[in-house]
XYZ file of C-alpha atoms in Angstrom:
165
model
C 0.000 0.000 0.000
C 2.011 2.921 -1.265
C -0.655 5.593 -0.865
C -3.739 5.092 1.250
C -5.527 8.127 -0.173
C -5.038 10.849 -2.747
C -2.516 12.909 -0.782
C -0.818 9.957 0.919
C -1.862 11.075 4.377
C -1.848 8.058 6.652
C -2.826 10.296 9.573
C -5.940 11.523 7.747
C -6.887 7.986 6.747
C -6.420 6.687 10.266
C -8.427 9.608 11.710
C -11.332 8.936 9.343
C -11.094 5.239 10.163
C -11.308 5.914 13.915
C -14.180 8.360 13.502
C -16.052 5.851 11.326
C -15.651 2.881 13.661
C -16.413 4.900 16.807
C -19.656 6.300 15.402
C -20.449 2.919 13.866
C -19.962 1.191 17.208
C -22.099 3.784 19.001
C -25.022 3.421 16.570
C -24.691 -0.375 16.359
C -24.674 -0.756 20.144
C -27.638 1.633 20.574
C -29.570 -0.393 18.004
C -28.700 -3.786 19.499
C -29.757 -2.663 22.982
C -33.117 -1.587 21.568
C -33.565 -4.796 19.542
C -32.748 -7.013 22.546
C -35.205 -5.201 24.835
C -38.710 -6.416 23.920
C -40.272 -3.580 25.904
C -38.325 -0.813 24.145
C -40.352 1.734 22.222
C -39.866 5.262 20.937
C -43.231 6.211 22.451
C -41.893 8.250 25.374
C -39.320 10.028 23.238
C -41.895 10.959 20.602
C -44.432 12.049 23.243
C -41.837 14.413 24.678
C -41.437 16.389 21.455
C -42.042 20.124 21.867
C -40.629 21.824 18.813
C -41.783 22.560 15.239
C -42.841 19.035 14.239
C -44.217 18.008 17.626
C -47.712 17.385 16.196
C -46.222 14.933 13.705
C -44.206 13.101 16.370
C -47.201 13.009 18.741
C -49.381 11.594 15.945
C -46.889 8.741 15.508
C -46.728 8.136 19.268
C -50.523 7.954 19.498
C -50.961 5.531 16.581
C -49.908 2.020 17.603
C -49.478 0.791 14.015
C -47.269 3.731 13.040
C -45.374 3.504 16.307
C -44.605 -0.172 15.655
C -43.205 0.695 12.227
C -41.154 3.583 13.623
C -39.825 1.358 16.415
C -38.642 -1.267 13.903
C -37.155 1.325 11.559
C -35.348 2.978 14.441
C -33.982 -0.248 15.944
C -32.847 -1.864 12.717
C -31.826 1.429 11.143
C -29.389 1.967 14.004
C -28.093 -1.609 13.725
C -27.606 -1.535 9.950
C -26.170 1.984 9.802
C -23.844 1.204 12.692
C -22.703 -2.111 11.225
C -22.084 -0.603 7.782
C -20.020 2.196 9.302
C -18.139 -0.180 11.590
C -16.992 -2.467 8.783
C -16.766 0.276 6.167
C -19.231 -1.034 3.609
C -21.665 1.248 1.744
C -20.233 3.920 3.995
C -21.568 6.943 2.140
C -25.139 5.574 2.157
C -24.808 4.620 5.828
C -23.413 8.031 6.781
C -26.178 9.920 4.971
C -28.812 7.600 6.479
C -27.282 8.283 9.884
C -27.524 12.032 9.254
C -31.239 11.693 8.477
C -31.922 9.544 11.555
C -29.940 11.746 13.936
C -31.556 14.911 12.555
C -34.956 13.353 13.284
C -33.809 12.831 16.883
C -32.563 16.410 17.007
C -35.757 17.918 15.567
C -37.887 15.832 17.926
C -36.015 17.013 21.035
C -33.638 19.886 20.323
C -31.538 21.187 23.219
C -33.028 24.673 23.148
C -33.445 26.806 26.215
C -37.057 27.031 27.336
C -38.037 23.569 26.137
C -38.479 21.468 29.255
C -38.585 17.741 28.660
C -39.950 15.045 30.943
C -37.015 12.760 30.173
C -33.574 13.778 31.265
C -30.563 13.937 29.015
C -26.960 13.769 29.990
C -25.207 17.099 30.286
C -26.402 20.628 29.673
C -26.542 21.782 26.084
C -27.618 24.862 24.197
C -28.220 24.235 20.491
C -25.366 21.725 19.988
C -25.732 18.238 21.477
C -24.221 14.829 20.694
C -26.705 14.246 17.869
C -25.648 17.408 16.058
C -21.961 16.618 16.608
C -22.417 13.119 15.160
C -24.354 14.622 12.224
C -21.368 16.851 11.426
C -18.981 13.904 11.763
C -21.147 11.724 9.502
C -21.216 14.470 6.876
C -17.419 14.508 6.962
C -17.328 10.716 6.621
C -19.678 10.851 3.623
C -17.600 13.532 1.883
C -14.249 11.775 2.295
C -15.245 8.231 1.254
C -14.434 7.025 4.753
C -15.116 3.378 3.931
C -12.101 3.411 1.648
C -9.900 4.069 4.667
C -9.329 0.591 6.123
C -12.857 -0.555 5.189
C -14.601 -2.971 2.846
C -15.420 -0.142 0.429
C -11.702 -0.104 -0.439
C -11.872 -3.764 -1.500
C -14.926 -3.036 -3.627
C -13.184 -0.127 -5.318
C -10.078 -2.209 -6.020
C -12.178 -5.034 -7.453
C -14.566 -2.974 -9.580
C -12.612 0.225 -10.093
C -15.714 2.201 -9.134
C -16.162 4.604 -6.277
C -17.937 3.068 -3.338
C -21.411 4.325 -2.472
């Protein structure tokens, strides 16, 4: 491996690799915990929404059929996005999917002053919380083809000659 990326920066490649596997692990673990807990539901989280789309989130929380679909999408979305990031396959699709999912979390319960939530969150935030930080990191991963840095997307590119998704 003469050059790992366009400018030969091993440090950049390793940094993107670490960022990708750390976020991948976080999302994968969050998803697995939800999948393994038969009583887990997004109901309480959705019910706690107080911002611009709160009516939409409350409608989902109050409709058992929709809530069941959202629960499954959330659980398995986290697992699949996390796994794809962790092993570096379809990284761009996984990163963009992660951005969408995390922005839904953010819009449902943004850390704005004056919005009091029944559930507690760790820390004290104003505007920027862990969801927004991970969104920014996932955008970076999607822009720099992070799966090609010590990931399975690199093998795909070498085999097909095409950019990974």
